[in-house]
Tab-separated table of C-alpha atoms and ligand atoms in Angstrom:
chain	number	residue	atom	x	y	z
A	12	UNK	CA	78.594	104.852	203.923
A	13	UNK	CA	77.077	107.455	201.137
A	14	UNK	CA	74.344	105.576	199.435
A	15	UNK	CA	75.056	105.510	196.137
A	16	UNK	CA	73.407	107.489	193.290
A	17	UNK	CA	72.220	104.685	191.186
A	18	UNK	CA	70.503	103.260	194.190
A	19	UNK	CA	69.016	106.964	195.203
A	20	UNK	CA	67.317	106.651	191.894
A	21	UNK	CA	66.157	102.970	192.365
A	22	UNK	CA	64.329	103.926	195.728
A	23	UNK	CA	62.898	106.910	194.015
A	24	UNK	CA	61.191	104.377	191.704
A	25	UNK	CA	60.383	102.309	194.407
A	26	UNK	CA	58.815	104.747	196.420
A	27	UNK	CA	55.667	105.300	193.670
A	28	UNK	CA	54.856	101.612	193.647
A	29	UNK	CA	52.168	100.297	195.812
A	30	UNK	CA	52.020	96.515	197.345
A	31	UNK	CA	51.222	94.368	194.738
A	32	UNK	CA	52.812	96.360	191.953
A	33	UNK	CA	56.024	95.403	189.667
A	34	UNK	CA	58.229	97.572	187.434
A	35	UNK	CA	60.191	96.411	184.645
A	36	UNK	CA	62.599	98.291	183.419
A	37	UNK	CA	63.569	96.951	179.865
A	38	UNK	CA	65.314	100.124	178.364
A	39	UNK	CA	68.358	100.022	178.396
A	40	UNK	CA	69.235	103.791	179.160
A	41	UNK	CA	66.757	103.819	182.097
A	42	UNK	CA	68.486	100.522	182.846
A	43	UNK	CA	71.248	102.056	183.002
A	44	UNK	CA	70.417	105.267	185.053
A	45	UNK	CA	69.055	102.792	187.695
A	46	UNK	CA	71.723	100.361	188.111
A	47	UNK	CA	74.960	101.945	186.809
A	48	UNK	CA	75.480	98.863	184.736
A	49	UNK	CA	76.904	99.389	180.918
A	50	UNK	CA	76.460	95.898	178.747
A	51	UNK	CA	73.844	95.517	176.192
A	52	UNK	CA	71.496	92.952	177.895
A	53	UNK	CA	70.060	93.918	181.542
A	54	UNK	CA	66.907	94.099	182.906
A	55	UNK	CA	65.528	96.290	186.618
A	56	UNK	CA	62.623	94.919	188.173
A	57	UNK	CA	61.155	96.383	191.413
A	58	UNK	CA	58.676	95.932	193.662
A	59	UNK	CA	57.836	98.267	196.478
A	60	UNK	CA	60.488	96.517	198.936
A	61	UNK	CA	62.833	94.836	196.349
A	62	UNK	CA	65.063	95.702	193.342
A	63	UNK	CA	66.535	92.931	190.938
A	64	UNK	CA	68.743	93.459	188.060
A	65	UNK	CA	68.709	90.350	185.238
A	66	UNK	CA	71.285	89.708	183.045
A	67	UNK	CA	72.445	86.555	181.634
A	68	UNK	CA	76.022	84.420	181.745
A	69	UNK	CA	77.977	86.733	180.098
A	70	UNK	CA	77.365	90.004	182.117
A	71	UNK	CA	77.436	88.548	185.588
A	72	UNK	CA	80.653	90.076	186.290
A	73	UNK	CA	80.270	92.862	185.059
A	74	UNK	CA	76.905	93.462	187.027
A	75	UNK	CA	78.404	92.630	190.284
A	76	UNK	CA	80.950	95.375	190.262
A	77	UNK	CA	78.689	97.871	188.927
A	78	UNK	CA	75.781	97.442	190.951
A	79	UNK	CA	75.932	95.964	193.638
A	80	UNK	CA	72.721	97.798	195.243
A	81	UNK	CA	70.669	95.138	193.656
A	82	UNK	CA	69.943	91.550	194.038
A	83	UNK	CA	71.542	89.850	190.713
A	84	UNK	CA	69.703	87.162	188.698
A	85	UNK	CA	70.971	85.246	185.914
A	86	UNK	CA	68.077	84.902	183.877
A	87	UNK	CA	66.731	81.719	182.130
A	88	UNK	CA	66.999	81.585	178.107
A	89	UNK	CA	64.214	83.191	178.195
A	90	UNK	CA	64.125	86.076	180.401
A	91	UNK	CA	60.481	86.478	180.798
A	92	UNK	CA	60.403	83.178	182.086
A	93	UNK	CA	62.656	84.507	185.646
A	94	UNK	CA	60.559	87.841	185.374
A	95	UNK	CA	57.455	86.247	185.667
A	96	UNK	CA	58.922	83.743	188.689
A	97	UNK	CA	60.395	86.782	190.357
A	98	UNK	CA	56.774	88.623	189.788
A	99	UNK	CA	54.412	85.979	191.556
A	100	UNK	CA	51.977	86.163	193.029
A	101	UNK	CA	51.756	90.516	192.523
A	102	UNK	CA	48.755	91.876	190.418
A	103	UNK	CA	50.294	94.564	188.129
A	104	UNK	CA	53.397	94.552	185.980
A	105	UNK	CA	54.338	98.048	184.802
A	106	UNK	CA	56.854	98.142	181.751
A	107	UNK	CA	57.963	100.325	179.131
A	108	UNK	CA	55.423	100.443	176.831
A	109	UNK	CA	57.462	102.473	174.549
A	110	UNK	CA	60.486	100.474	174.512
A	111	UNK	CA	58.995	96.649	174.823
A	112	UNK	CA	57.846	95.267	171.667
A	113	UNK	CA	54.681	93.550	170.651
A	114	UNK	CA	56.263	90.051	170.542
A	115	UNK	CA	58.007	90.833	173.350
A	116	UNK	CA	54.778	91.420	174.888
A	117	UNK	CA	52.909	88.721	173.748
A	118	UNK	CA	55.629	86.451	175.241
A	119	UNK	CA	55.690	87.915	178.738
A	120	UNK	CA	51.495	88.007	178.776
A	121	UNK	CA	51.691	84.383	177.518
A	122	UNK	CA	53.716	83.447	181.166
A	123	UNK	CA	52.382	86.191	183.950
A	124	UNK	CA	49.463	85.742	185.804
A	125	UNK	CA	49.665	90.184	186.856
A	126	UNK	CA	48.184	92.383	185.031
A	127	UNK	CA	50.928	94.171	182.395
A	128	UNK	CA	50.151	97.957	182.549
A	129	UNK	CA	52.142	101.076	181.164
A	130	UNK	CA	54.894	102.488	183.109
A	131	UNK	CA	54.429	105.854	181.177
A	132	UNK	CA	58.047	107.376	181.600
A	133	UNK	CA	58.490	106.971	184.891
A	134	UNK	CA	62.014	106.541	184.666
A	135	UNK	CA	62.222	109.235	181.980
A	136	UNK	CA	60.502	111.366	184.247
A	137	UNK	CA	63.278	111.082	186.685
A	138	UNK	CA	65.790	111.820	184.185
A	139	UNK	CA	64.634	115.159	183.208
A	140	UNK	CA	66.454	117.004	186.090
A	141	UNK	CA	70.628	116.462	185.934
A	142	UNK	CA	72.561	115.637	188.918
A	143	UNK	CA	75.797	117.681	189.318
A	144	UNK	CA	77.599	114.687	188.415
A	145	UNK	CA	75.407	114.556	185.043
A	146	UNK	CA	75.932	118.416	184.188
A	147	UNK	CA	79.334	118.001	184.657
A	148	UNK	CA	79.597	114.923	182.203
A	149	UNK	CA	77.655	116.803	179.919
A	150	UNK	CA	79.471	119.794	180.113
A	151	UNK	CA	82.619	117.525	179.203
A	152	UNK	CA	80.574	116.273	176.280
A	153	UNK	CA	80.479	119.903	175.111
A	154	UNK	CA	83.493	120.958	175.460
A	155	UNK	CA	85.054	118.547	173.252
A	156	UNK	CA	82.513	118.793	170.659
A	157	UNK	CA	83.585	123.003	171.348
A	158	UNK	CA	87.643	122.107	170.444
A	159	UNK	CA	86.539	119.382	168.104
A	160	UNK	CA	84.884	121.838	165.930
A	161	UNK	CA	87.512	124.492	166.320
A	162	UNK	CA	89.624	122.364	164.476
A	163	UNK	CA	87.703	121.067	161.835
A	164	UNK	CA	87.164	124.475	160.830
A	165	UNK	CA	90.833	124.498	159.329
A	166	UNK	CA	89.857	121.998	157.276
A	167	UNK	CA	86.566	123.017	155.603
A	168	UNK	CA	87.035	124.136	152.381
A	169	UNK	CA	86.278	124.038	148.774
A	170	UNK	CA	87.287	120.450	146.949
A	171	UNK	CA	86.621	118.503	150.960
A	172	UNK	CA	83.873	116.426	151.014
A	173	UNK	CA	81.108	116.458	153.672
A	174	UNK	CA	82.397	112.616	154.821
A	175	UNK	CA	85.511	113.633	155.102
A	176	UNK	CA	84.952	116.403	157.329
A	177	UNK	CA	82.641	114.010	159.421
A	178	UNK	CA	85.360	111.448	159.748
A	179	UNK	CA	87.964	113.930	160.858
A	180	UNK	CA	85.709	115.189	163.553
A	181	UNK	CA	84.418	111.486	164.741
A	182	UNK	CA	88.311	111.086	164.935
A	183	UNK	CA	89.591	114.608	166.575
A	184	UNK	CA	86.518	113.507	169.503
A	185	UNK	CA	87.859	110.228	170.078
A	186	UNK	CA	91.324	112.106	170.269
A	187	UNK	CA	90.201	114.337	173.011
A	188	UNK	CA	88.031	111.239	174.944
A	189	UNK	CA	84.559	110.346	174.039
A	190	UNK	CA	83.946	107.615	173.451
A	191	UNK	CA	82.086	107.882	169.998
A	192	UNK	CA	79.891	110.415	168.271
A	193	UNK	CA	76.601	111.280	169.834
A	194	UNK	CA	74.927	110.668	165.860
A	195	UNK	CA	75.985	110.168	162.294
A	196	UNK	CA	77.005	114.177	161.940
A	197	UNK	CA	75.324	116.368	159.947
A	198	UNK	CA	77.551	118.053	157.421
A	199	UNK	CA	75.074	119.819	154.944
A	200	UNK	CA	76.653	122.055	152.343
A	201	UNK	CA	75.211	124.320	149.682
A	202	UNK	CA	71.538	123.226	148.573
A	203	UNK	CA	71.543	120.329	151.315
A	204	UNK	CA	71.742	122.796	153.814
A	205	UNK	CA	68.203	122.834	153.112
A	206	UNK	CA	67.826	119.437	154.655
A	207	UNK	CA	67.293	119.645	158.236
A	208	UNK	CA	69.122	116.217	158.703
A	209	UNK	CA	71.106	116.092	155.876
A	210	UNK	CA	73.920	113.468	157.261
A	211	UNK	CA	77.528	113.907	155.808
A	212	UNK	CA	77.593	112.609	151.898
A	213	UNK	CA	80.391	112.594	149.162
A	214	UNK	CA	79.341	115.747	148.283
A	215	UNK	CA	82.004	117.966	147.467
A	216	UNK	CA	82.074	122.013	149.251
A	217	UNK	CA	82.333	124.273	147.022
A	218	UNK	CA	83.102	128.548	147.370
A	219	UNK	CA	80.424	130.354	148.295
A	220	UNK	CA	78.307	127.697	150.084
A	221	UNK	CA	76.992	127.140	154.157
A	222	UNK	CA	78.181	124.389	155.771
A	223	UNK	CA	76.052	123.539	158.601
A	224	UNK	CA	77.735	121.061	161.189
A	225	UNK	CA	75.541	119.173	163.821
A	226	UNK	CA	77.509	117.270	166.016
A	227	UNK	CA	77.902	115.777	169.152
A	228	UNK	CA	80.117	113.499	171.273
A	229	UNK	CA	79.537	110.727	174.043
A	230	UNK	CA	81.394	111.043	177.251
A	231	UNK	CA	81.271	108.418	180.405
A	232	UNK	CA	77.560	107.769	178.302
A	233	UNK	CA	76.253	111.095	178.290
A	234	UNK	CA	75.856	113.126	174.861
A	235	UNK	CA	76.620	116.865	173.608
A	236	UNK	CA	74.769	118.440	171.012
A	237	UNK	CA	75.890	121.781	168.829
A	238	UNK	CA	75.424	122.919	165.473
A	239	UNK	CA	77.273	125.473	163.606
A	240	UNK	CA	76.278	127.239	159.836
A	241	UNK	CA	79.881	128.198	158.204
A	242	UNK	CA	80.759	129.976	155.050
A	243	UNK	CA	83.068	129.072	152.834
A	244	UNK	CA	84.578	132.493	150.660
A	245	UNK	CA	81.861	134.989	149.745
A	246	UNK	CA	78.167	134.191	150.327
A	247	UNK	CA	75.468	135.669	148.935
A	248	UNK	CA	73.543	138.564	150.831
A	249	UNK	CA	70.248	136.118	150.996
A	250	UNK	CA	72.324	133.909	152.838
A	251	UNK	CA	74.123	136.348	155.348
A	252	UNK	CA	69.933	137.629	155.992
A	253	UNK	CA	69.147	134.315	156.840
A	254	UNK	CA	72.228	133.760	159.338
A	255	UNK	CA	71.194	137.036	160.655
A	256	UNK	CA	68.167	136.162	161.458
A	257	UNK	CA	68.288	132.570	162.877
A	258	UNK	CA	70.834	133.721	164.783
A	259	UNK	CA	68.872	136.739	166.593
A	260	UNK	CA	65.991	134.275	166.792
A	261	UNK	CA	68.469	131.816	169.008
A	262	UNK	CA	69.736	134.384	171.052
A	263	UNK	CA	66.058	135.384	171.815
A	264	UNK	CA	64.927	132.174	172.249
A	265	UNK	CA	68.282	131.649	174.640
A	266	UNK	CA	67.196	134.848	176.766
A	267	UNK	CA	63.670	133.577	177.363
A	268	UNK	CA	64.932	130.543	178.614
A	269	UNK	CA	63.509	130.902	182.684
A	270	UNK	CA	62.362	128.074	185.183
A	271	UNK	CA	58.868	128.200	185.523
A	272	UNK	CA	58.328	128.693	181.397
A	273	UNK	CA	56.999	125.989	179.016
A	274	UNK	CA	58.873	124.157	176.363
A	275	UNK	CA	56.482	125.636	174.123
A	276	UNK	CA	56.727	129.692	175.510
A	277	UNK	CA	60.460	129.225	174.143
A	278	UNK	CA	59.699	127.568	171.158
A	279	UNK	CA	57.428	130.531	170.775
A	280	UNK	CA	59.937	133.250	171.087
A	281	UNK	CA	62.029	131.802	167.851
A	282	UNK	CA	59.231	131.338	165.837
A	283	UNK	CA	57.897	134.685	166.228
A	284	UNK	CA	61.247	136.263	165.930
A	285	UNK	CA	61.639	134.051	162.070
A	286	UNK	CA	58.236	134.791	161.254
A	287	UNK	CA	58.457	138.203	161.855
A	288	UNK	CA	61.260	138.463	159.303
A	289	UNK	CA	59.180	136.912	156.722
A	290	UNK	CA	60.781	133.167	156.966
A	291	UNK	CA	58.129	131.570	159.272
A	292	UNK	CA	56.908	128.744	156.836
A	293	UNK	CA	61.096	127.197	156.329
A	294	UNK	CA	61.009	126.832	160.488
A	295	UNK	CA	59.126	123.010	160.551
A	296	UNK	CA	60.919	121.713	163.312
A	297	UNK	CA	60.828	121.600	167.376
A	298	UNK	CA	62.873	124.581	168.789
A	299	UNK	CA	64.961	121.659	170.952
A	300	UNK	CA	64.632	118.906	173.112
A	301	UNK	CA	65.971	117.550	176.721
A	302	UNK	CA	70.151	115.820	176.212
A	303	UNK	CA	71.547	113.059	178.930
A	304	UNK	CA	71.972	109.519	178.427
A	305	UNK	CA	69.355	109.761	174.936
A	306	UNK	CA	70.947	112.474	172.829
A	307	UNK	CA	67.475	113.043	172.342
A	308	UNK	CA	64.932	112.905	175.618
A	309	UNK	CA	62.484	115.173	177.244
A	310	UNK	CA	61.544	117.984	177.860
A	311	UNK	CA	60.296	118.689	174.335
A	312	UNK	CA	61.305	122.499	173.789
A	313	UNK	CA	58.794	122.706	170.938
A	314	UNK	CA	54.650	124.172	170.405
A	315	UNK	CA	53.167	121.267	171.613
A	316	UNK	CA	55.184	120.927	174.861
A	317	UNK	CA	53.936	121.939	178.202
A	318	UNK	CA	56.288	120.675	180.519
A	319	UNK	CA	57.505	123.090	182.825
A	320	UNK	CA	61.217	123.984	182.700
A	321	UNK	CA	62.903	123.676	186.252
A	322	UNK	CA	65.964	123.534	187.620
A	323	UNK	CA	69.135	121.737	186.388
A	324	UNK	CA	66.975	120.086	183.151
A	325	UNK	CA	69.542	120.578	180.123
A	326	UNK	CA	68.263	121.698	176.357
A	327	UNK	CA	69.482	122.379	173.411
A	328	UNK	CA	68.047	125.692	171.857
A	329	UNK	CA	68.329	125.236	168.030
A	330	UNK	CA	66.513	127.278	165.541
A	331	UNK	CA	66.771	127.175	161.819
A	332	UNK	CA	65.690	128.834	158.099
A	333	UNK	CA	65.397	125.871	155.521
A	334	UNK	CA	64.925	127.015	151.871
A	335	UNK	CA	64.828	124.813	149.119
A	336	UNK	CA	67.171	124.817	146.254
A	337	UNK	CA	69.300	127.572	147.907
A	338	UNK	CA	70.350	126.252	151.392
A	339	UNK	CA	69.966	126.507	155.101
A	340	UNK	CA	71.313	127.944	158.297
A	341	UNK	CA	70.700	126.210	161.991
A	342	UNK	CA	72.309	127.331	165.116
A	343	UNK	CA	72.427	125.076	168.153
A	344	UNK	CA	73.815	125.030	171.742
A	345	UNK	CA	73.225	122.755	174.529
A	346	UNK	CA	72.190	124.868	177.955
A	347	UNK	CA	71.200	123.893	181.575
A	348	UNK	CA	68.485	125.596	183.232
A	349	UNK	CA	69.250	127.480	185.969
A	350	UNK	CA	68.015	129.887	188.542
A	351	UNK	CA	69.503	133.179	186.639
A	352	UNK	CA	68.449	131.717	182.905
A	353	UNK	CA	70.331	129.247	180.729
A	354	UNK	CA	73.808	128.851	181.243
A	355	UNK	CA	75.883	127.617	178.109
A	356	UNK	CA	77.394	124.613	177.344
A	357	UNK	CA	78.332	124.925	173.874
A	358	UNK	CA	80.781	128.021	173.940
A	359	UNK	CA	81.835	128.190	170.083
A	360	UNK	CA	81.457	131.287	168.504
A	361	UNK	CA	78.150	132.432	166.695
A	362	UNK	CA	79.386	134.970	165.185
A	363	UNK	CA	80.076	134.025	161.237
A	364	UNK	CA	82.634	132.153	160.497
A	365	UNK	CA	84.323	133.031	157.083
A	366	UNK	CA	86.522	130.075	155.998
A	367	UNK	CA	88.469	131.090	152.567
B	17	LIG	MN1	69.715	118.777	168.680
């Protein structure tokens, strides 16, 4: 029988532990990359020979359908309590160090004899590079978001407010089958559009104003990511500059995009390409950032990243001009790496859409 992906990725965890080594996995997105399970309490811990997956009472049946690669144990109350039974006599513990919490912590020290040492990302690591399975998912993610957005854009116009347009999107992706949005949307009109997360508000769009739309959708667990700058009626020639320029600096950034290149080489290309045109100091944030299970995971696509991009890792590629008082542009699209460059997974236009 084909082994099953979830358990592919267990052994792969496995297979970097040593005798006398533990990992607990306590996150629940890596929990549920390993395991295939989908319920809000669940815990993988592995040894070099063994794999376990805790949940209590409520999950049980849940967890034997959906992974059935590992040995199931209902916890105690108190979950550290089977963890450290299950642990005994082993020396080291790894965990998440950036998903367990101090008490959390302090309980599980309090009951293990083994030494509790950082897992640093090893899961995460393992995440960076998509399956087929995952692009595809993705890809589904995106297009939705893509015909989501194509419709909202017959409703943006002067006298809507930025929640309404939020709702109505939230809605028209549930319509089309995600199962929620990937983040409270970004609907920034006007001045906000000088916010670089300026969520949806009861502000009201008026003529002659950006609307810049970040939004995303969740499908089968795995999140999209697009933004779009609009205009609504005429907009003033400081504006259309600034479109013009993030979106030249996106395309750049796009065509740069090469296995073998750092996070920070691409991040590179935009900035140079907005700084060059006079707007480098309204750039402050990361070029992009790794999409999957986390709508926002590694790689880091920004200056201070040096992972290497390889095959099949999928980025968004999101530039923007910020200006105070006046407003903001930011153009985004989610991309896989591949051998020939990125390939596109957000396919909406870029070219500037003039609502009236
Ligand atoms: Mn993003």
């Amino acid at each position: 029988m084909k082994k099953q992906t979830t358990q592919l990725r267990v052994e792969k965890l496995m297979e970097g532990l040593e005798d006398g080594e533990f990992f607990l996995v306590t996150d629940l997105r890596n929990v549920r990359y390993l395991s295939g399970y989908t319920g809000t309490s669940g815990y993988v811990l592995c040894s070099k020979s063994k794999a376990y997956f805790l949940t209590d009472f409520r999950y049980v049946e849940q967890a034997k359908k959906q992974c059935p690669h590992l040995e199931l144990v209902v916890h105690k109350p108190i979950v550290w309590d089977s963890v450290a039974e299950i642990v005994e006599p082993a020396e080291t513990l790894f965990v998440e160090e950036a998903n367990l919490t101090l008490a959390n912590y302090n309980t599980l020290k309090s009951k293990i004899k083994a030494e509790i040492k950082e897992g640093k990302g090893k899961v995460e690591k393992l995440r960076l590079i998509k399956s087929p399975e995952e692009i595809e998912l993705i890809s589904e993610a995106a297009r939705i978001t893509d015909e989501a957005f194509m419709e909202i854009c017959g409703m943006i116009k002067p006298g809507v407010t930025e929640e309404e347009i939020s709702r109505e999107l939230e809605f028209s992706m549930k319509k089309k089958g995600a199962s929620h949005a990937s983040f409270d949307f970004i609907v920034a009109s006007g001045v906000r559009g000088a916010l670089p997360h300026g969520v949806a508000t009861d502000k009201v769009i008026e003529e002659g104003e950006f609307v810049t739309l970040d939004i995303g959708a969740v499908y089968k667990g795995y999140h999209s990511d697009m933004t779009r700058t609009v205009a609504v009626g005429n907009i003033s020639d400081e504006l259309k500059n600034i479109y013009d320029i993030v979106s030249k600096a996106q395309m750049a950034a796009l065509e740069a995009v090469a296995i073998g290149k750092t996070g920070a080489e691409i991040d590179q290309v935009a900035r140079k390409n907005i700084a060059d045109n006079g707007y480098g100091d309204y750039f402050g944030h990361g070029l992009g950032h790794g999409v999957g299970l986390d709508i926002h995971e590694g790689p880091r696509v920004s200056s201070a990243s040096d992972t290497i991009l390889e095959e099949n890792m999928i980025i968004t590629i999101e530039p923007g001009i910020y200006l105070p008082d006046v407003g903001g542009v930011r153009i985004e699209d989610l991309v896989v790496v591949e051998k020939t460059g990125a390939r596109r997974l957000s396919l909406s236009t870029k070219d500037l859409i003039v609502l009236n």
